[in-house]
Amino acid sequence: MTSMAEDKKQILELVKTYCNHYHKESEEYNEGDRIAYAGRVYDEEEMVNLVDSALDFWLTSGRYCNQFEKDFSRFLKVKHCLLTNSGSSSNLIAFMALTSPLLKDRQIKRGDEVITVAAGFPTTISPILQYGAVPVFVDVSIPTYNIDVNQLEAAVSEKTKAVMIAHTLGNPFNLKKVKNFCEKYNLWLIEDNCDALGSTYMYKGEERLTGTIGDIGTSSFYPPHHMTMGEGGAVYTNNALLYKIALSFRDWGRDCICPSGHDNFCGHRYDGQYGLLPQGYDHKYVYSHFGYNLKATEMQAAIGVAQLKKLDSFTERRRNNFNYLKDSLKDLEPYLILPEATENSNPSWFGFLITVKEGVSRNNLVQYIEKNNIQTRMLFAGNMIKHPCFDQLRELHSGYRVIGELKNTDHIMENTFWIGVSPKMNQQKLDFMSKVIHQYFVKREEC
């Protein structure tokens, strides 16, 4: 009769065999095959971890979640990390943490302002609006596609409490100037790092990973991102108070810090006095915030533990793919604006941004590329305030402010798209993408 450990070992060995037989993707590419802009990259290690966690059948957060938070903190060189169920949830937690009364005079209150950009993804700004704070939109610069730091002074007011912006498609924004601005006006800085995990920025003579320079950073582990858990995300900070608050918001708003499945972790479960509750009320059911349940599961974290070991190699491949595309498309600069890294940065690129110049139709170019089975994407919302979700706010002329005319934001909305540089790309795919884009302009000139 075998032991449980021996049975598990046998099962996991079979999982390796199954993964290598049925899940190993061919490196071979034939012209005409679909080229996705991104996707999951995994091997037997992720699948073994996934089945291992399933065999434990501990369905909420547990040993794999704890391991990932420790490993990810170590990778980022930050003190505190919280695993969440998505990058969007991470942005929600990061922002809501700044609304806590525990922050006293630095608490963001309804009606306070947060500087951000409209050229990006909606969940960078959704928490601001949903809470009742006021996003203040400034323009971006091309070809870095990040916040125009020259507009920061025009955006600040007596009500400004924070800056919340993303590193666009892996390209860091100007952290030196944004951080100096935040320090000048005593503002919080949230780095939405969901599209930039692995990117670095030279800050005060030290190469730092993006997401770790502001007060709080966020990541997403959705399949196209730099690493994946399927769904999943993280919030991280070096600030112990912000960590405590973020933990509360993630876990129902509770005051207790007991890990899932553990009681009386602090040893003071029944001897505290909280709010207007009776003396000694069970601390496990004391709520210091109006929170949520945004935890990840063990199965997600099990995949993440394996993925994190591969992140450096993923980053290297993204950079190599980006550089190859930029070199191969350089001769098309009379027609296209190619992306540039922000000064003092080394991006882990999420995609290769292209803006067409005057006289070139983005729609025609994109449709030609797509007809050749190459997946494209817009720069997310383009201009967020022109979407239907802003209709009522526009009609009311309230709820947000705009600095200037957002000319570059509108230009991106009308003329910009991107193609993939993910680790799934190989030389043949990169060459074919370049070939198709070149073909478009040859045919265009012939017409």
Coordinates of C-alpha atoms in Angstrom, one line a residue:
M1 CA 0.0 0.0 0.0
T2 CA 1.4 3.4 -1.0
S3 CA 1.5 6.5 1.1
M4 CA -0.3 9.8 0.2
A5 CA 3.0 11.4 -0.6
E6 CA 3.9 8.6 -3.0
D7 CA 0.5 8.7 -4.7
K8 CA 0.8 12.4 -5.1
K9 CA 4.3 12.1 -6.6
Q10 CA 3.0 9.5 -9.1
I11 CA 0.1 11.8 -10.1
L12 CA 2.4 14.7 -10.6
E13 CA 4.8 12.7 -12.7
L14 CA 1.9 11.8 -14.9
V15 CA 0.9 15.5 -15.1
K16 CA 4.4 16.3 -16.5
T17 CA 4.0 13.6 -19.1
Y18 CA 0.5 14.9 -20.0
C19 CA 1.6 18.5 -20.3
N20 CA 4.6 17.7 -22.5
H21 CA 2.5 15.5 -24.7
Y22 CA -0.7 17.6 -25.1
H23 CA 0.3 21.2 -24.2
K24 CA 3.7 21.8 -25.6
E25 CA 3.3 24.3 -28.4
S26 CA 5.2 23.9 -31.7
E27 CA 7.8 26.6 -32.5
E28 CA 7.1 26.1 -36.1
Y29 CA 5.3 29.0 -37.9
N30 CA 3.7 28.9 -41.4
E31 CA 2.8 32.1 -43.2
G32 CA -0.9 32.6 -42.7
D33 CA -1.1 31.2 -39.2
R34 CA -2.7 33.5 -36.7
I35 CA -0.2 35.7 -34.8
A36 CA -1.7 36.7 -31.5
Y37 CA -0.4 39.9 -29.9
A38 CA 0.3 38.0 -26.6
G39 CA -0.8 34.9 -24.6
R40 CA 0.2 32.5 -21.9
V41 CA 3.7 31.0 -22.0
Y42 CA 4.0 28.0 -19.7
D43 CA 5.4 24.4 -19.3
E44 CA 5.1 21.4 -17.1
E45 CA 6.1 23.4 -13.9
E46 CA 2.9 25.5 -14.0
M47 CA 0.7 22.5 -14.6
V48 CA 2.3 20.5 -11.8
N49 CA 1.8 23.3 -9.4
L50 CA -1.8 23.7 -10.5
V51 CA -2.6 20.0 -9.9
D52 CA -0.6 20.0 -6.7
S53 CA -2.8 22.8 -5.3
A54 CA -5.9 21.1 -6.5
L55 CA -5.0 17.8 -4.7
D56 CA -4.7 19.8 -1.5
F57 CA -8.2 21.2 -2.2
W58 CA -7.5 24.3 -0.2
L59 CA -9.6 26.5 -2.4
T60 CA -9.0 30.0 -1.0
S61 CA -5.7 31.6 -0.2
G62 CA -3.1 29.3 1.5
R63 CA 0.5 28.1 1.2
Y64 CA 0.9 29.0 -2.5
C65 CA -0.5 32.5 -2.0
N66 CA 1.8 33.0 0.9
Q67 CA 4.8 31.8 -1.1
F68 CA 4.0 34.0 -4.1
E69 CA 3.6 37.1 -1.9
K70 CA 7.0 36.4 -0.4
D71 CA 8.7 35.6 -3.7
F72 CA 7.2 38.6 -5.4
S73 CA 8.2 41.0 -2.6
R74 CA 11.7 39.6 -2.9
F75 CA 11.7 40.0 -6.7
L76 CA 10.5 43.6 -6.5
K77 CA 12.7 44.4 -3.4
V78 CA 9.7 45.8 -1.5
K79 CA 8.6 45.0 2.0
H80 CA 4.9 44.2 1.5
C81 CA 2.9 42.5 -1.2
L82 CA -0.8 41.5 -1.4
L83 CA -2.0 39.0 -4.0
T84 CA -5.4 39.9 -5.5
N85 CA -7.9 38.4 -8.0
S86 CA -7.1 40.9 -10.8
G87 CA -5.1 43.9 -11.8
S88 CA -8.3 46.0 -11.8
S89 CA -8.9 44.9 -8.2
S90 CA -5.4 45.9 -7.4
N91 CA -6.0 49.4 -8.7
L92 CA -9.2 49.6 -6.7
I93 CA -7.4 48.5 -3.5
A94 CA -4.5 50.9 -4.1
F95 CA -6.7 53.9 -4.6
M96 CA -9.2 53.0 -1.8
A97 CA -6.3 52.6 0.6
L98 CA -5.6 56.3 0.2
T99 CA -9.2 57.1 1.3
S100 CA -8.7 55.5 4.8
P101 CA -9.3 57.8 7.9
L102 CA -6.1 56.2 9.3
L103 CA -4.2 58.6 7.0
K104 CA -5.6 61.6 8.8
D105 CA -4.9 64.8 6.9
R106 CA -3.6 62.9 3.9
Q107 CA -6.8 60.9 3.5
I108 CA -8.4 61.4 0.0
K109 CA -12.0 62.5 0.5
R110 CA -14.9 62.8 -1.9
G111 CA -14.4 65.9 -4.0
D112 CA -10.6 65.8 -3.8
E113 CA -8.6 65.7 -7.0
V114 CA -6.3 63.0 -8.5
I115 CA -4.1 63.8 -11.5
T116 CA -4.2 61.2 -14.3
V117 CA -4.4 60.7 -18.1
A118 CA -7.2 59.8 -20.4
A119 CA -5.0 57.8 -22.8
G120 CA -5.1 54.4 -21.1
F121 CA -7.2 51.7 -19.6
P122 CA -10.4 52.5 -17.7
T123 CA -9.6 50.8 -14.4
T124 CA -6.8 53.3 -13.7
I125 CA -9.5 55.9 -13.3
S126 CA -12.6 54.0 -12.4
P127 CA -11.8 53.8 -8.7
I128 CA -11.3 57.6 -8.6
L129 CA -14.8 58.3 -10.1
Q130 CA -16.6 55.5 -8.3
Y131 CA -15.4 56.8 -4.9
G132 CA -16.4 60.4 -5.7
A133 CA -13.0 61.9 -6.2
V134 CA -12.3 64.0 -9.2
P135 CA -9.9 62.9 -11.9
V136 CA -7.9 65.7 -13.5
F137 CA -6.8 64.7 -17.0
V138 CA -3.6 65.9 -18.6
D139 CA -2.2 65.2 -22.0
V140 CA 0.5 62.6 -23.0
S141 CA 3.6 62.9 -25.1
I142 CA 4.3 61.1 -28.3
P143 CA 6.4 58.9 -28.9
T144 CA 6.7 57.8 -25.3
Y145 CA 2.9 57.8 -24.8
N146 CA 3.2 58.8 -21.2
I147 CA 2.0 61.8 -19.1
D148 CA 3.3 65.1 -20.3
V149 CA 5.1 66.2 -17.2
N150 CA 5.1 69.8 -18.4
Q151 CA 1.4 70.0 -17.6
L152 CA 1.6 68.9 -14.0
E153 CA 1.9 72.4 -12.6
A154 CA -1.2 73.5 -14.5
A155 CA -3.2 70.5 -13.1
V156 CA -2.5 71.0 -9.4
S157 CA -4.9 72.7 -7.1
E158 CA -5.7 73.1 -3.4
K159 CA -7.8 69.9 -3.7
T160 CA -5.1 67.7 -5.3
K161 CA -4.2 64.7 -3.2
A162 CA -2.6 62.2 -5.5
V163 CA -1.3 61.2 -8.9
M164 CA -2.4 57.9 -10.3
I165 CA -1.0 56.9 -13.7
A166 CA 0.1 53.8 -15.7
H167 CA 3.4 53.0 -17.4
T168 CA 2.1 52.8 -20.9
L169 CA 2.6 49.4 -22.5
G170 CA 5.7 48.8 -20.4
N171 CA 7.3 52.2 -21.1
P172 CA 7.9 54.0 -17.7
F173 CA 6.6 57.5 -17.3
N174 CA 9.1 60.2 -16.2
L175 CA 9.3 59.0 -12.6
K176 CA 12.0 61.5 -11.6
K177 CA 9.8 64.5 -12.5
V178 CA 6.5 63.0 -11.3
K179 CA 8.0 61.9 -8.0
N180 CA 9.6 65.3 -7.5
F181 CA 6.2 66.9 -8.2
C182 CA 4.5 64.7 -5.7
E183 CA 7.0 65.4 -3.0
K184 CA 6.8 69.2 -3.7
Y185 CA 3.0 69.1 -3.1
N186 CA 2.9 66.2 -0.6
L187 CA 0.8 64.0 -3.0
W188 CA 0.4 60.3 -3.1
L189 CA 1.8 58.5 -6.1
I190 CA 0.1 55.3 -7.3
E191 CA 2.1 53.5 -10.1
D192 CA -0.3 51.4 -12.2
N193 CA 2.4 48.8 -13.2
C194 CA -0.1 46.4 -14.8
D195 CA 1.5 46.6 -18.3
A196 CA 5.1 47.1 -17.2
L197 CA 6.2 44.4 -14.8
G198 CA 10.0 44.0 -15.3
S199 CA 10.6 47.5 -16.6
T200 CA 13.3 49.5 -14.8
Y201 CA 14.0 53.2 -14.2
M202 CA 17.2 54.8 -13.1
Y203 CA 16.1 56.7 -9.9
K204 CA 18.6 58.6 -7.8
G205 CA 21.5 56.6 -9.2
E206 CA 19.9 53.2 -8.7
E207 CA 18.1 51.0 -11.2
R208 CA 14.7 50.3 -9.7
L209 CA 11.8 48.2 -10.9
T210 CA 8.7 50.2 -11.9
G211 CA 5.9 50.0 -9.4
T212 CA 8.4 50.4 -6.4
I213 CA 9.2 54.1 -6.6
G214 CA 5.8 55.5 -5.9
D215 CA 3.9 55.0 -2.6
I216 CA 2.0 52.0 -3.9
G217 CA 2.2 49.9 -7.1
T218 CA -0.1 47.4 -8.8
S219 CA 0.3 44.5 -11.2
S220 CA -1.9 42.3 -13.4
F221 CA -1.5 38.7 -14.2
Y222 CA -4.1 38.4 -16.9
P223 CA -2.9 35.9 -19.7
P224 CA -1.4 38.5 -22.1
H225 CA 0.6 40.3 -19.4
H226 CA 4.2 39.8 -18.5
M227 CA 3.4 36.7 -16.5
T228 CA 0.1 35.1 -15.8
M229 CA -2.1 33.3 -13.3
G230 CA -5.2 33.4 -15.6
E231 CA -6.8 36.1 -13.5
G232 CA -4.8 37.7 -10.7
G233 CA -3.0 40.8 -9.6
A234 CA -0.9 42.3 -6.8
V235 CA -0.6 45.5 -4.7
Y236 CA 2.8 46.3 -3.2
T237 CA 4.4 49.0 -1.0
N238 CA 7.2 49.8 1.4
N239 CA 4.7 51.7 3.6
A240 CA 3.6 49.5 6.6
L241 CA 0.5 51.6 7.2
L242 CA -0.6 51.5 3.6
Y243 CA -0.1 47.7 3.6
K244 CA -2.3 47.3 6.7
I245 CA -5.0 49.4 5.1
A246 CA -4.8 47.6 1.7
L247 CA -5.0 44.3 3.5
S248 CA -8.2 45.5 5.2
F249 CA -9.8 46.6 1.9
R250 CA -8.9 43.4 0.2
D251 CA -10.3 41.2 3.0
W252 CA -13.8 42.6 3.6
G253 CA -12.7 45.8 5.3
R254 CA -11.9 43.9 8.5
D255 CA -9.6 45.2 11.3
C256 CA -8.2 41.7 12.0
I257 CA -5.1 40.4 10.3
C258 CA -5.6 36.7 10.9
P259 CA -4.6 34.7 7.8
S260 CA -7.4 32.7 6.1
G261 CA -8.2 29.6 8.2
H262 CA -6.5 30.9 11.3
D263 CA -8.1 32.3 14.5
N264 CA -6.6 34.6 17.2
F265 CA -3.4 35.2 15.2
C266 CA -2.7 38.3 17.3
G267 CA -3.7 36.7 20.6
H268 CA -6.1 39.5 21.4
R269 CA -9.3 38.3 19.7
Y270 CA -11.6 39.0 22.6
D271 CA -10.0 41.9 24.6
G272 CA -10.3 45.0 22.4
Q273 CA -12.6 48.0 22.3
Y274 CA -13.6 49.1 18.8
G275 CA -16.0 51.9 17.8
L276 CA -19.3 51.6 19.6
L277 CA -19.1 47.8 19.9
P278 CA -19.2 46.2 23.3
Q279 CA -15.9 45.5 25.1
G280 CA -14.3 42.3 23.9
Y281 CA -16.3 41.9 20.7
D282 CA -14.8 39.2 18.5
H283 CA -12.0 41.0 16.6
K284 CA -12.4 38.7 13.6
Y285 CA -15.7 40.5 12.9
V286 CA -14.6 44.1 13.5
Y287 CA -14.6 46.3 10.3
S288 CA -12.4 49.4 10.0
H289 CA -13.2 50.0 6.3
F290 CA -16.0 49.4 3.8
G291 CA -14.0 46.7 2.1
Y292 CA -14.4 43.9 -0.4
N293 CA -13.3 40.3 -1.0
L294 CA -10.6 40.5 -3.6
K295 CA -8.4 37.6 -2.7
A296 CA -6.8 35.2 -5.1
T297 CA -7.1 31.5 -5.0
E298 CA -4.5 28.8 -4.3
M299 CA -4.7 27.5 -7.9
Q300 CA -4.0 31.0 -9.3
A301 CA -1.0 31.5 -7.0
A302 CA 0.3 28.0 -7.7
I303 CA 0.7 29.0 -11.4
G304 CA 2.1 32.4 -10.4
V305 CA 4.9 30.8 -8.3
A306 CA 6.1 28.9 -11.4
Q307 CA 5.6 31.9 -13.7
L308 CA 7.7 34.3 -11.6
K309 CA 10.7 32.1 -12.0
K310 CA 10.5 32.7 -15.8
L311 CA 9.8 36.4 -15.6
D312 CA 13.4 37.6 -16.3
S313 CA 13.6 35.4 -19.4
F314 CA 10.2 36.7 -20.6
T315 CA 11.4 40.3 -20.1
E316 CA 14.6 39.7 -22.1
R317 CA 12.6 38.2 -25.0
R318 CA 10.2 41.1 -25.0
R319 CA 13.1 43.6 -25.2
N320 CA 14.7 41.6 -28.0
N321 CA 11.5 41.4 -29.9
F322 CA 10.8 45.1 -29.6
N323 CA 14.3 46.1 -30.7
Y324 CA 14.1 43.7 -33.7
L325 CA 10.8 45.2 -34.8
K326 CA 12.1 48.8 -34.4
D327 CA 15.1 48.1 -36.5
S328 CA 13.1 46.3 -39.2
L329 CA 10.5 49.1 -39.4
K330 CA 13.0 52.0 -39.2
D331 CA 12.9 52.6 -43.0
L332 CA 9.1 53.3 -42.7
E333 CA 9.6 56.4 -40.5
P334 CA 8.5 58.7 -43.3
Y335 CA 5.1 57.1 -42.8
L336 CA 5.1 56.0 -39.1
I337 CA 6.1 57.3 -35.7
L338 CA 7.9 54.5 -33.9
P339 CA 7.9 54.2 -30.1
E340 CA 10.8 55.5 -27.9
A341 CA 11.7 54.5 -24.4
T342 CA 11.5 57.2 -21.7
E343 CA 14.9 58.7 -20.8
N344 CA 16.6 56.7 -17.9
S345 CA 14.4 53.7 -18.5
N346 CA 14.7 50.1 -19.7
P347 CA 11.2 49.0 -20.6
S348 CA 9.8 45.5 -20.5
W349 CA 7.6 46.2 -23.5
F350 CA 4.0 45.0 -23.5
G351 CA 3.6 45.9 -27.1
F352 CA 5.0 47.9 -30.1
L353 CA 3.1 51.1 -30.5
I354 CA 2.8 52.7 -34.0
T355 CA 1.3 56.1 -34.9
V356 CA 0.6 56.8 -38.5
K357 CA 1.7 60.1 -39.9
E358 CA -0.4 62.6 -41.9
G359 CA -1.7 61.1 -45.1
V360 CA -1.7 57.5 -43.8
S361 CA -5.0 55.9 -42.7
R362 CA -4.7 53.9 -39.5
N363 CA -7.9 52.0 -40.2
N364 CA -6.7 50.9 -43.7
L365 CA -3.3 49.8 -42.3
V366 CA -4.8 48.0 -39.4
Q367 CA -7.4 46.2 -41.6
Y368 CA -4.6 45.1 -44.0
I369 CA -2.6 43.7 -41.1
E370 CA -5.6 41.9 -39.6
K371 CA -6.5 40.4 -43.0
N372 CA -3.0 38.9 -42.9
N373 CA -3.9 37.2 -39.6
I374 CA -1.9 39.5 -37.4
Q375 CA -3.6 40.6 -34.3
T376 CA -3.6 44.3 -33.5
R377 CA -4.9 46.4 -30.6
M378 CA -5.7 50.1 -30.0
L379 CA -4.0 52.0 -27.2
F380 CA -7.0 50.9 -25.0
A381 CA -9.5 53.7 -24.6
G382 CA -7.7 56.1 -26.8
N383 CA -9.3 59.1 -25.1
M384 CA -11.3 57.8 -22.1
I385 CA -13.5 60.8 -21.7
K386 CA -15.0 60.3 -25.2
H387 CA -16.5 56.9 -24.3
P388 CA -20.2 56.3 -23.5
C389 CA -19.5 55.9 -19.8
F390 CA -18.7 59.6 -19.7
D391 CA -21.9 60.8 -21.4
Q392 CA -23.7 61.8 -18.3
L393 CA -20.6 63.4 -16.8
R394 CA -20.1 65.5 -19.9
E395 CA -23.7 66.6 -19.9
L396 CA -23.5 67.6 -16.3
H397 CA -20.1 69.4 -16.8
S398 CA -18.9 67.9 -13.6
G399 CA -17.1 65.0 -12.0
Y400 CA -13.8 65.6 -13.8
R401 CA -11.4 68.3 -15.0
V402 CA -9.4 68.5 -18.2
I403 CA -6.1 70.5 -18.6
G404 CA -5.8 71.9 -22.1
E405 CA -7.2 70.2 -25.2
L406 CA -5.7 66.7 -24.9
K407 CA -4.4 67.1 -28.5
N408 CA -2.0 64.1 -28.3
T409 CA -4.6 62.0 -26.6
D410 CA -7.0 62.6 -29.4
H411 CA -4.2 62.0 -32.0
I412 CA -3.6 58.6 -30.4
M413 CA -7.3 57.8 -30.4
E414 CA -7.4 58.5 -34.2
N415 CA -3.9 57.4 -35.4
T416 CA -2.3 54.8 -33.0
F417 CA -2.3 51.0 -32.7
W418 CA 0.0 48.3 -31.6
I419 CA 1.3 44.8 -32.3
G420 CA 2.8 42.2 -30.1
V421 CA 6.3 41.6 -28.8
S422 CA 5.4 38.8 -26.3
P423 CA 7.7 35.8 -25.6
K424 CA 5.4 33.8 -27.9
M425 CA 6.9 35.6 -30.9
N426 CA 9.7 34.0 -32.8
Q427 CA 11.9 35.2 -35.7
Q428 CA 9.5 34.0 -38.3
K429 CA 6.5 35.8 -36.8
L430 CA 8.5 39.0 -36.3
D431 CA 9.7 38.9 -39.9
F432 CA 6.2 38.2 -41.2
M433 CA 4.8 41.2 -39.3
S434 CA 7.5 43.4 -40.7
K435 CA 6.9 42.1 -44.2
V436 CA 3.2 42.7 -44.1
I437 CA 3.5 46.3 -42.9
H438 CA 6.1 46.9 -45.6
Q439 CA 3.8 45.4 -48.2
Y440 CA 1.0 47.7 -47.3
F441 CA 3.1 50.8 -48.1
V442 CA 4.5 49.2 -51.3
K443 CA 0.9 48.6 -52.5
R444 CA -0.2 52.0 -51.3
E445 CA 2.5 53.7 -53.4
E446 CA 1.5 51.6 -56.4
C447 CA -2.1 52.8 -56.3

